[in-house]
Amino acid sequence: MYPLSISVGEKQQLIESGVVIQFNNQPVEFNLELTNFPLKIIMVFKNDSKTEPHMEPATIDNTTLSLILYNYNNPLGTGSTRPLKIADYQGKHIYLNYRIYSLSDTSDKTVQYSFYLSEVLI
C-alpha cells in the first residue's frame, strides 16, 4: 500500500477527512493526535427557538474545543462557509471544514469533515 498525501492549494495539507453518522443523538468527538499535540473537537447538536442554523464555540481546556451546533436540520446540508480555524501547531494553523446532514429535527446527523494544516492564516 502507498501512503496518500492530499494538498488543497499550495499551502494547505489535508490532515484527515471522512464521514461519520451520529449514534443515538450523542455528541460527535474528534481526537486529532498530532506529534505532542492532542486536540479534541466535540460537536454537540441542539435545537432552539431560532430558525437559522448557528454555532457557539467554547474552549473547554487547552486541548478541547466544543462546537454547539444549533438547528442543523437540513437534509440538503448545512455547514461552514469558510474553513474554521481551531488551533495553531508548530507555526501553522489547523482548520476544520464541515457539512451536516439531517433527515429530521430529531434524527442522527451525518457529519462530513476535513481537517487541514495551513501555512497561511485565512
Tab-separated table of C-alpha atoms in Angstrom:
chain	number	residue	atom	x	y	z
A	1	MET	CA	0.000	0.000	0.000
A	2	TYR	CA	1.216	3.501	-0.832
A	3	PRO	CA	0.635	6.463	1.502
A	4	LEU	CA	-1.704	9.133	0.154
A	5	SER	CA	-0.995	12.814	0.644
A	6	ILE	CA	-3.576	15.404	-0.400
A	7	SER	CA	-2.906	19.132	-0.733
A	8	VAL	CA	-5.584	21.732	-1.287
A	9	GLY	CA	-3.934	24.767	-2.794
A	10	GLU	CA	-0.235	25.407	-2.466
A	11	LYS	CA	-0.019	25.838	1.296
A	12	GLN	CA	-2.760	23.627	2.782
A	13	GLN	CA	-2.283	19.958	3.621
A	14	LEU	CA	-5.241	17.694	4.338
A	15	ILE	CA	-4.715	16.030	7.731
A	16	GLU	CA	-7.863	13.899	7.897
A	17	SER	CA	-11.207	13.724	6.143
A	18	GLY	CA	-14.224	11.476	6.423
A	19	VAL	CA	-17.881	10.944	7.203
A	20	VAL	CA	-19.447	9.866	10.494
A	21	ILE	CA	-23.072	9.295	11.449
A	22	GLN	CA	-24.013	10.342	14.944
A	23	PHE	CA	-25.117	7.494	17.234
A	24	ASN	CA	-28.358	7.935	19.192
A	25	ASN	CA	-28.033	11.748	19.119
A	26	GLN	CA	-24.816	11.665	21.161
A	27	PRO	CA	-22.061	14.279	20.617
A	28	VAL	CA	-19.521	13.543	17.888
A	29	GLU	CA	-15.985	13.670	19.252
A	30	PHE	CA	-12.851	14.029	17.104
A	31	ASN	CA	-9.498	13.221	18.703
A	32	LEU	CA	-6.767	14.536	16.451
A	33	GLU	CA	-3.353	13.268	17.548
A	34	LEU	CA	-0.513	15.345	16.150
A	35	THR	CA	3.048	14.968	17.436
A	36	ASN	CA	2.994	16.094	21.099
A	37	PHE	CA	-0.290	17.906	20.452
A	38	PRO	CA	-3.551	16.121	21.294
A	39	LEU	CA	-6.596	18.035	20.107
A	40	LYS	CA	-10.234	17.191	20.831
A	41	ILE	CA	-13.192	18.719	18.972
A	42	ILE	CA	-16.668	17.921	20.308
A	43	MET	CA	-19.726	18.598	18.137
A	44	VAL	CA	-22.961	18.905	20.109
A	45	PHE	CA	-26.244	19.260	18.210
A	46	LYS	CA	-29.183	21.196	19.663
A	47	ASN	CA	-32.341	22.946	18.508
A	48	ASP	CA	-33.529	26.301	19.798
A	49	SER	CA	-36.248	28.851	19.052
A	50	LYS	CA	-34.244	30.496	16.250
A	51	THR	CA	-34.891	29.097	12.796
A	52	GLU	CA	-31.448	29.719	11.302
A	53	PRO	CA	-28.502	27.413	11.976
A	54	HIS	CA	-25.824	28.920	14.195
A	55	MET	CA	-22.782	27.782	16.143
A	56	GLU	CA	-21.392	28.585	19.588
A	57	PRO	CA	-17.738	27.606	20.070
A	58	ALA	CA	-16.462	27.089	23.622
A	59	THR	CA	-12.948	26.320	24.788
A	60	ILE	CA	-13.128	23.575	27.424
A	61	ASP	CA	-9.386	23.449	28.188
A	62	ASN	CA	-6.036	23.853	26.366
A	63	THR	CA	-6.707	20.850	24.123
A	64	THR	CA	-10.521	20.688	23.862
A	65	LEU	CA	-12.943	22.755	21.801
A	66	SER	CA	-16.699	22.306	21.935
A	67	LEU	CA	-18.839	23.355	18.975
A	68	ILE	CA	-22.524	23.636	19.845
A	69	LEU	CA	-24.404	23.500	16.554
A	70	TYR	CA	-27.987	24.756	16.711
A	71	ASN	CA	-30.684	23.948	14.148
A	72	TYR	CA	-28.504	21.915	11.777
A	73	ASN	CA	-31.516	20.051	10.425
A	74	ASN	CA	-31.358	20.437	6.658
A	75	PRO	CA	-31.402	17.212	4.602
A	76	LEU	CA	-29.518	19.109	1.853
A	77	GLY	CA	-26.771	20.052	4.296
A	78	THR	CA	-25.594	22.902	6.487
A	79	GLY	CA	-22.012	23.701	7.335
A	80	SER	CA	-19.087	26.042	7.422
A	81	THR	CA	-18.893	28.514	4.555
A	82	ARG	CA	-15.180	29.037	5.152
A	83	PRO	CA	-12.564	26.944	6.941
A	84	LEU	CA	-12.847	27.363	10.715
A	85	LYS	CA	-9.514	27.953	12.481
A	86	ILE	CA	-9.362	25.721	15.544
A	87	ALA	CA	-5.710	25.777	16.670
A	88	ASP	CA	-2.105	26.695	15.953
A	89	TYR	CA	0.511	23.972	15.642
A	90	GLN	CA	4.251	24.312	15.034
A	91	GLY	CA	3.896	27.713	13.380
A	92	LYS	CA	0.994	26.557	11.208
A	93	HIS	CA	-2.784	26.717	11.548
A	94	ILE	CA	-5.300	23.881	11.900
A	95	TYR	CA	-8.630	24.382	10.157
A	96	LEU	CA	-11.885	22.446	10.051
A	97	ASN	CA	-14.440	22.399	7.245
A	98	TYR	CA	-17.692	20.512	7.831
A	99	ARG	CA	-21.127	19.763	6.392
A	100	ILE	CA	-24.007	18.384	8.453
A	101	TYR	CA	-26.985	16.500	7.001
A	102	SER	CA	-30.130	15.546	8.896
A	103	LEU	CA	-33.288	13.756	7.791
A	104	SER	CA	-35.346	15.495	10.500
A	105	ASP	CA	-35.006	17.667	13.610
A	106	THR	CA	-34.538	14.614	15.804
A	107	SER	CA	-32.657	12.173	13.555
A	108	ASP	CA	-28.961	11.363	13.907
A	109	LYS	CA	-26.761	13.770	11.966
A	110	THR	CA	-24.383	12.797	9.176
A	111	VAL	CA	-21.131	14.768	9.505
A	112	GLN	CA	-18.660	15.275	6.654
A	113	TYR	CA	-15.410	16.713	7.959
A	114	SER	CA	-11.977	17.771	6.725
A	115	PHE	CA	-9.070	18.906	8.916
A	116	TYR	CA	-6.293	20.925	7.272
A	117	LEU	CA	-2.849	22.155	8.246
A	118	SER	CA	-2.168	25.527	6.613
A	119	GLU	CA	0.978	27.583	6.333
A	120	VAL	CA	-1.099	30.734	5.830
A	121	LEU	CA	-3.656	32.376	8.077
A	122	ILE	CA	-7.013	32.627	6.333
